Each structure stands twice: as C-alpha cells, then as structure tokens.
Tab-separated table of C-alpha atoms in Angstrom:
chain	number	residue	atom	x	y	z
M	21	MET	CA	-77.755	-140.207	166.848
M	22	ALA	CA	-78.908	-143.395	168.573
M	23	ASN	CA	-79.215	-146.648	166.654
M	24	GLY	CA	-82.660	-148.147	166.292
M	25	GLY	CA	-81.896	-151.003	168.714
M	26	GLU	CA	-80.307	-148.851	171.432
M	27	ASP	CA	-82.013	-148.695	174.827
M	28	ARG	CA	-83.129	-145.062	175.137
M	29	GLY	CA	-84.171	-145.475	178.798
M	30	THR	CA	-87.297	-144.449	180.672
M	31	PRO	CA	-88.643	-140.879	180.461
M	32	LEU	CA	-87.547	-140.291	184.082
M	33	LYS	CA	-84.044	-141.568	183.344
M	34	MET	CA	-83.862	-139.390	180.238
M	35	LEU	CA	-84.998	-136.318	182.189
M	36	THR	CA	-82.483	-136.964	184.966
M	37	THR	CA	-79.699	-137.343	182.427
M	38	ALA	CA	-80.752	-134.183	180.590
M	39	VAL	CA	-80.760	-132.157	183.816
M	40	ALA	CA	-77.345	-133.512	184.778
M	41	VAL	CA	-75.890	-132.679	181.373
M	42	ALA	CA	-77.442	-129.216	181.420
M	43	GLY	CA	-76.064	-128.574	184.903
M	44	CYS	CA	-72.616	-129.668	183.799
M	45	GLY	CA	-72.821	-127.348	180.792
M	46	ILE	CA	-73.813	-124.390	182.974
M	47	ALA	CA	-70.974	-125.096	185.389
M	48	THR	CA	-68.494	-125.387	182.532
M	49	ALA	CA	-69.709	-122.117	181.045
M	50	MET	CA	-69.340	-120.333	184.400
M	51	VAL	CA	-65.813	-121.644	184.932
M	52	ALA	CA	-64.890	-120.908	181.336
M	53	GLY	CA	-66.294	-117.399	181.519
M	54	LYS	CA	-64.279	-116.644	184.650
M	55	TYR	CA	-61.135	-118.038	183.061
M	56	PHE	CA	-61.466	-116.275	179.743
M	57	THR	CA	-62.040	-112.855	181.308
M	58	SER	CA	-58.793	-113.100	183.281
M	59	ARG	CA	-56.406	-113.082	180.309
M	60	VAL	CA	-55.168	-110.542	177.807
M	61	ARG	CA	-55.696	-112.015	174.351
M	62	SER	CA	-53.011	-110.440	172.184
M	63	ARG	CA	-51.190	-113.181	170.238
M	64	VAL	CA	-53.244	-114.106	167.170
M	65	VAL	CA	-52.851	-116.774	164.476
M	66	GLY	CA	-54.928	-117.095	161.330
M	67	ILE	CA	-55.628	-120.673	160.258
M	68	ILE	CA	-57.099	-121.569	156.868
M	69	PRO	CA	-58.627	-125.069	157.106
M	70	ALA	CA	-58.685	-126.809	153.731
M	71	ARG	CA	-59.846	-130.285	152.780
M	72	TYR	CA	-60.010	-131.905	149.382
M	73	ALA	CA	-63.042	-134.145	149.854
M	74	SER	CA	-65.835	-131.577	149.743
M	75	SER	CA	-69.173	-133.251	148.949
M	76	ARG	CA	-70.416	-130.310	146.859
M	77	PHE	CA	-67.117	-129.390	145.231
M	78	PRO	CA	-64.265	-131.947	145.447
M	79	GLY	CA	-60.852	-130.303	145.261
M	80	LYS	CA	-62.348	-126.866	145.875
M	81	PRO	CA	-59.235	-125.289	147.492
M	82	LEU	CA	-57.264	-125.977	144.310
M	83	ALA	CA	-59.867	-124.615	141.902
M	84	LEU	CA	-58.256	-121.954	139.748
M	85	ILE	CA	-59.640	-118.428	139.945
M	86	ILE	CA	-58.091	-116.326	137.178
M	87	GLY	CA	-54.986	-118.481	137.193
M	88	LYS	CA	-54.441	-118.878	140.950
M	89	PRO	CA	-55.652	-121.636	143.270
M	90	MET	CA	-58.485	-120.407	145.478
M	91	ILE	CA	-56.521	-121.300	148.621
M	92	GLN	CA	-53.680	-119.024	147.445
M	93	ARG	CA	-56.023	-116.068	146.976
M	94	THR	CA	-57.429	-116.608	150.470
M	95	TRP	CA	-53.927	-116.842	151.960
M	96	GLU	CA	-52.792	-113.663	150.183
M	97	GLN	CA	-55.754	-111.738	151.594
M	98	ALA	CA	-55.164	-113.115	155.090
M	99	LYS	CA	-51.499	-112.071	154.989
M	100	LEU	CA	-52.656	-108.464	154.605
M	101	ALA	CA	-54.476	-108.534	157.975
M	102	THR	CA	-52.403	-106.514	160.452
M	103	SER	CA	-53.971	-108.255	163.470
M	104	LEU	CA	-52.428	-111.641	162.638
M	105	ASP	CA	-49.017	-112.653	163.929
M	106	ALA	CA	-48.970	-115.687	161.616
M	107	VAL	CA	-51.048	-117.367	158.895
M	108	VAL	CA	-51.017	-121.116	158.270
M	109	VAL	CA	-52.978	-123.567	156.133
M	110	ALA	CA	-54.335	-126.668	157.900
M	111	THR	CA	-55.067	-129.558	155.555
M	112	ASP	CA	-55.339	-133.337	155.430
M	113	ASP	CA	-54.398	-133.603	151.762
M	114	ASP	CA	-50.904	-133.789	150.238
M	115	ARG	CA	-52.071	-132.161	146.993
M	116	ILE	CA	-53.272	-129.076	148.849
M	117	ALA	CA	-50.151	-129.012	151.023
M	118	GLU	CA	-47.840	-129.184	148.005
M	119	SER	CA	-49.709	-126.384	146.237
M	120	CYS	CA	-49.557	-124.169	149.328
M	121	ARG	CA	-45.842	-124.697	149.872
M	122	ARG	CA	-45.196	-123.701	146.256
M	123	PHE	CA	-46.633	-120.228	146.823
M	124	GLY	CA	-44.911	-119.854	150.206
M	125	ALA	CA	-47.548	-120.745	152.793
M	126	ASP	CA	-46.786	-122.496	156.072
M	127	VAL	CA	-48.708	-125.789	156.208
M	128	VAL	CA	-49.838	-127.957	159.117
M	129	MET	CA	-50.990	-131.475	158.276
M	130	THR	CA	-54.110	-132.552	160.142
M	131	SER	CA	-56.226	-135.666	160.418
M	132	GLU	CA	-58.911	-136.725	157.944
M	133	SER	CA	-61.166	-137.383	160.945
M	134	CYS	CA	-61.757	-133.678	161.662
M	135	LEU	CA	-65.501	-133.110	161.398
M	136	ASN	CA	-65.312	-129.405	160.562
M	137	GLY	CA	-63.039	-126.405	160.232
M	138	THR	CA	-63.085	-125.669	163.954
M	139	GLU	CA	-61.784	-129.123	164.827
M	140	ARG	CA	-59.105	-128.767	162.143
M	141	CYS	CA	-58.044	-125.425	163.632
M	142	GLN	CA	-57.842	-126.975	167.088
M	143	GLU	CA	-55.596	-129.805	165.885
M	144	ALA	CA	-53.389	-127.419	163.905
M	145	LEU	CA	-53.032	-125.089	166.884
M	146	LYS	CA	-51.668	-127.903	169.027
M	147	LYS	CA	-49.013	-128.671	166.412
M	148	LEU	CA	-47.712	-125.099	166.172
M	149	LYS	CA	-44.482	-124.344	168.017
M	150	LYS	CA	-45.639	-120.934	169.226
M	151	ARG	CA	-48.543	-120.331	171.620
M	152	TYR	CA	-51.445	-118.065	170.674
M	153	ASP	CA	-54.338	-116.456	172.553
M	154	LEU	CA	-56.763	-116.123	169.655
M	155	VAL	CA	-57.323	-118.215	166.537
M	156	VAL	CA	-59.039	-116.876	163.413
M	157	ASN	CA	-60.654	-119.554	161.256
M	158	ILE	CA	-60.443	-118.062	157.762
M	159	GLN	CA	-62.686	-119.877	155.322
M	160	GLY	CA	-60.714	-121.036	152.293
M	161	ASP	CA	-63.725	-120.553	150.035
M	162	GLU	CA	-63.787	-116.755	150.572
M	163	PRO	CA	-60.926	-115.790	148.224
M	164	LEU	CA	-61.841	-112.084	148.337
M	165	ILE	CA	-62.140	-111.819	152.111
M	166	ASP	CA	-61.355	-108.263	153.213
M	167	PRO	CA	-58.341	-108.147	155.590
M	168	GLU	CA	-60.191	-105.493	157.599
M	169	ILE	CA	-62.907	-108.034	158.385
M	170	ILE	CA	-60.239	-110.322	159.807
M	171	ASN	CA	-58.959	-107.416	161.896
M	172	GLY	CA	-62.511	-106.643	162.946
M	173	VAL	CA	-63.373	-110.070	164.365
M	174	VAL	CA	-60.096	-110.056	166.290
M	175	LYS	CA	-60.625	-106.616	167.803
M	176	ILE	CA	-64.249	-107.228	168.724
M	177	LEU	CA	-63.369	-110.422	170.609
M	178	GLN	CA	-60.457	-108.750	172.361
M	179	ALA	CA	-62.915	-106.085	173.543
M	180	ALA	CA	-65.500	-108.628	174.794
M	181	PRO	CA	-63.971	-110.634	177.666
M	182	ASP	CA	-67.300	-112.398	178.316
M	183	ALA	CA	-67.274	-113.921	174.809
M	184	VAL	CA	-65.243	-116.887	173.579
M	185	PHE	CA	-66.085	-116.537	169.898
M	186	SER	CA	-66.625	-113.792	167.332
M	187	THR	CA	-67.787	-113.686	163.740
M	188	ALA	CA	-68.992	-111.308	161.024
M	189	VAL	CA	-72.243	-110.658	159.165
M	190	THR	CA	-73.277	-108.451	156.282
M	191	ALA	CA	-76.498	-107.540	154.507
M	192	LEU	CA	-78.301	-110.490	152.913
M	193	GLN	CA	-79.097	-110.045	149.243
M	194	PRO	CA	-82.752	-110.784	148.334
M	195	GLU	CA	-81.762	-113.448	145.802
M	196	ASP	CA	-79.991	-115.385	148.574
M	197	ALA	CA	-82.932	-115.359	150.993
M	198	MET	CA	-83.970	-118.966	150.350
M	199	ASN	CA	-80.526	-120.349	149.470
M	200	PRO	CA	-79.555	-122.915	152.145
M	201	ASN	CA	-75.876	-122.400	151.310
M	202	ARG	CA	-76.165	-118.780	152.503
M	203	VAL	CA	-76.327	-118.944	156.295
M	204	LYS	CA	-78.457	-116.316	158.015
M	205	CYS	CA	-77.963	-114.809	161.461
M	206	VAL	CA	-79.933	-112.859	164.033
M	207	VAL	CA	-78.095	-110.633	166.518
M	208	SER	CA	-79.072	-109.062	169.838
M	209	ARG	CA	-79.058	-105.321	170.415
M	210	LYS	CA	-75.845	-105.758	172.398
M	211	GLY	CA	-74.127	-107.393	169.431
M	212	TYR	CA	-74.227	-111.056	170.448
M	213	ALA	CA	-75.380	-113.871	168.178
M	214	ILE	CA	-78.833	-115.249	168.948
M	215	TYR	CA	-79.137	-117.884	166.215
M	216	PHE	CA	-77.869	-119.047	162.832
M	217	SER	CA	-79.899	-120.885	160.218
M	218	ARG	CA	-79.825	-122.114	156.640
M	219	GLY	CA	-83.441	-120.994	156.460
M	220	LEU	CA	-84.573	-117.385	156.402
M	221	ILE	CA	-84.581	-115.849	159.881
M	222	PRO	CA	-86.551	-114.123	161.154
M	223	PHE	CA	-89.444	-115.728	159.269
M	224	ASN	CA	-92.668	-113.732	159.205
M	225	LYS	CA	-96.265	-114.973	159.129
M	226	SER	CA	-96.740	-114.147	155.452
M	227	GLY	CA	-94.025	-116.643	154.501
M	228	LYS	CA	-92.499	-114.073	152.145
M	229	VAL	CA	-89.283	-112.085	152.150
M	230	ASN	CA	-89.836	-108.642	153.663
M	231	PRO	CA	-87.961	-106.182	151.405
M	232	ASP	CA	-87.775	-103.664	154.266
M	233	PHE	CA	-86.221	-105.985	156.849
M	234	PRO	CA	-82.409	-105.932	157.322
M	235	TYR	CA	-81.696	-109.658	157.080
M	236	LEU	CA	-78.121	-110.655	157.894
M	237	LEU	CA	-75.794	-113.034	156.054
M	238	HIS	CA	-73.125	-114.907	158.008
M	239	LEU	CA	-69.724	-114.513	156.352
M	240	GLY	CA	-68.255	-117.648	157.883
M	241	ILE	CA	-65.080	-116.156	159.338
M	242	GLN	CA	-64.714	-117.135	162.993
M	243	CYS	CA	-62.391	-116.054	165.788
M	244	TYR	CA	-62.005	-118.131	168.956
M	245	ASP	CA	-60.299	-117.872	172.282
M	246	ALA	CA	-57.523	-120.443	171.862
M	247	LYS	CA	-58.348	-122.143	175.159
M	248	PHE	CA	-61.990	-122.432	174.136
M	249	LEU	CA	-61.042	-124.619	171.173
M	250	ASP	CA	-60.252	-127.452	173.606
M	251	VAL	CA	-63.617	-126.907	175.278
M	252	TYR	CA	-65.421	-126.881	171.936
M	253	THR	CA	-63.960	-130.164	170.727
M	254	SER	CA	-64.751	-131.848	174.069
M	255	LEU	CA	-68.443	-130.958	173.816
M	256	PRO	CA	-70.717	-133.521	172.155
M	257	SER	CA	-72.510	-132.524	168.968
M	258	SER	CA	-75.707	-130.656	169.815
M	259	PRO	CA	-79.183	-131.190	168.347
M	260	LEU	CA	-79.336	-127.767	166.671
M	261	GLN	CA	-75.840	-128.169	165.252
M	262	LEU	CA	-76.751	-131.520	163.719
M	263	GLU	CA	-80.102	-130.392	162.378
M	264	GLU	CA	-78.771	-127.249	160.667
M	265	ASP	CA	-75.268	-128.636	160.010
M	266	LEU	CA	-73.790	-125.432	161.433
M	267	GLU	CA	-70.905	-125.817	163.857
M	268	GLN	CA	-71.378	-122.421	165.527
M	269	LEU	CA	-74.741	-123.559	166.916
M	270	LYS	CA	-72.940	-125.908	169.315
M	271	VAL	CA	-71.324	-122.842	170.864
M	272	LEU	CA	-74.658	-121.086	171.423
M	273	GLU	CA	-76.539	-124.202	172.482
M	274	ASN	CA	-73.999	-124.779	175.273
M	275	GLY	CA	-74.464	-121.268	176.639
M	276	TYR	CA	-71.310	-119.540	175.430
M	277	LYS	CA	-71.357	-115.980	174.104
M	278	MET	CA	-70.503	-115.073	170.532
M	279	LYS	CA	-69.809	-111.474	169.542
M	280	VAL	CA	-70.834	-110.346	166.062
M	281	ILE	CA	-69.459	-107.506	163.944
M	282	LYS	CA	-71.560	-106.076	161.124
M	283	VAL	CA	-69.636	-105.132	157.976
M	284	ASN	CA	-70.276	-103.957	154.447
M	285	HIS	CA	-69.029	-106.738	152.232
M	286	GLU	CA	-70.093	-108.270	148.960
M	287	ALA	CA	-69.944	-111.942	149.877
M	288	HIS	CA	-68.278	-114.134	147.281
M	289	GLY	CA	-68.136	-117.555	148.855
M	290	VAL	CA	-67.509	-120.478	146.534
M	291	ASP	CA	-69.930	-123.283	147.414
M	292	ALA	CA	-70.258	-125.014	144.038
M	293	PRO	CA	-68.293	-125.176	140.758
M	294	GLU	CA	-70.598	-122.654	139.072
M	295	ASP	CA	-69.603	-120.040	141.676
M	296	VAL	CA	-66.080	-119.875	140.205
M	297	GLU	CA	-67.385	-118.329	136.997
M	298	LYS	CA	-69.396	-115.795	138.998
M	299	ILE	CA	-66.459	-114.680	141.097
M	300	GLU	CA	-64.172	-114.425	138.066
M	301	ALA	CA	-66.732	-112.214	136.332
M	302	PHE	CA	-66.921	-110.011	139.451
M	303	MET	CA	-63.130	-109.699	139.580
M	304	LYS	CA	-62.818	-108.835	135.897
M	305	GLU	CA	-65.489	-106.134	136.197
M	306	ARG	CA	-63.466	-104.504	138.958
M	307	ASN	CA	-60.001	-105.163	137.487
M	308	ILE	CA	-58.963	-107.421	140.343
M	309	ASP	CA	-55.969	-109.547	139.335
C-alpha cells in the first residue's frame, strides 16, 4: 500500500503500468501453464506450517487438546495419508520445534518474516534435502483433518495438469454463514475455484442466508505444484488478497487455475481459544482419543 506522500503518477502513467503488469502476468501464466503440464507430479511432501505469534491465539500450535499439543494431532493425521512421501513441520519458533521433536516429527526452521503459510512452505521446501513435485500445506489448526482429504487434494491436482494449486471445500453450516473466520468458496461447474471470501458468497438480493443453497466452506488445506511456489512468492501481493486477507486470492487474481475437491467433512478448525473446548467436546462425544 502506498504511503500518503508517495507520487502515484498521472492516470495515463498508471494505466500504462497496469497494462504492462497485466501483460507480464498473462505471459507468466502461459509459460507456467506450458511448463507445469509437461511434468509428472509424483513425489509429494506434506508441510505443516506453524508459528507461535498468532494474533487471535498466541501459541496456538501448542494448545493442548485432550492432553496432546494441537500440532501433534495434526501431524499424526497427516502421517496417515498414503499420498505423502514425507511430513515435516515448518516453524520459526524454538518452543514449537522442541515440542515437535519430542513426539518424533521432522522440523524445518524458517524465518519469522514469512507472511503466510504458503511462504513458509516455500522456504521449508528449499531447505529439504530431497526434491518434491507437489507440496501439501496442511493447516496446523485442523487437528482432525481426514487423511483421505489430504490424498484427495493430491490426486485431483495430479489429474489436472492445467492447474498449479488444489484445495478442498465442504458444506457450510448455517451458523457459520456470517462468521468471517469461516472462509467461503464458489466453484465452477468444471471444478475450478472462482472466488474465496470471508463474507457469504454468493450473496443474494434479500441479504439473508438461503437455506436451500449449497454454500461451500473452504477447509484451508492446499496443494501446490512445487515449482509454482517460487512463482507465488515472486508475485506482489494483490488487491483482493490484501482486502480479504486470503492468500489463495493472489493465485486466482494472477490468472492461475485452482482445482477444488468437494468432501464431506465436519470442519473443526481452531481459530480462537474457545474453539479448543468445542473440539474436545466433539472428540469426547465420538470417543476420539
């Protein structure tokens, strides 16, 4: 975002710059698309980005859920995914790293300057000794993530050579319709993401939730072509990404394709401290240790 005293230029200069940037983005997308379709994407690593300094819930990865740190529960679920050749935790915090090593996880230390989980995955990938074709960003605040969902986002991206990114959605519960922490998604008939929002989408003229419409909730898990991670981090932040504070919008706004798999899953993301009690109650009701 420009500072108040910065010279923003004339309208003509701004238009010329915008056209040049757009043209560059289109060219990059065309080259990237050609490159990505030419490779078999078989080697897959799951990366769990984890930072301590969450604004809504400091220390969230280490929050205990029925006696285990949340990051451990996420790692245990990820290890059950048959599509992953390896699972690592990427963190910038020694407390998280120490906890993860105690329960047997491989840890990659990353910079505090990473702006989001995708950038943390990109840095971690570069530090791994082995090379991978696909990277699954497994959200550390989804301690009950189904391993089959991890397998699903991998398989759907492997089957879509024109896409560089895949993710998962499930049915949105009515009580979450207006919750900005529950990200909504709209998907094309061919299974590609159209848009993500913290607001309710689509939004009808009545301004009310339509009980008959199949709204979709974004589960947060993301799978990328490993080469695309370098492209992603080289792109400047986009207006939609900044406005919604959703990193996947930078992918769409720059013209790249994102494949979406629809799953049946009771989402149990932990966004705030009070969510821990909710997820523990859910686990106890279903005898989940």
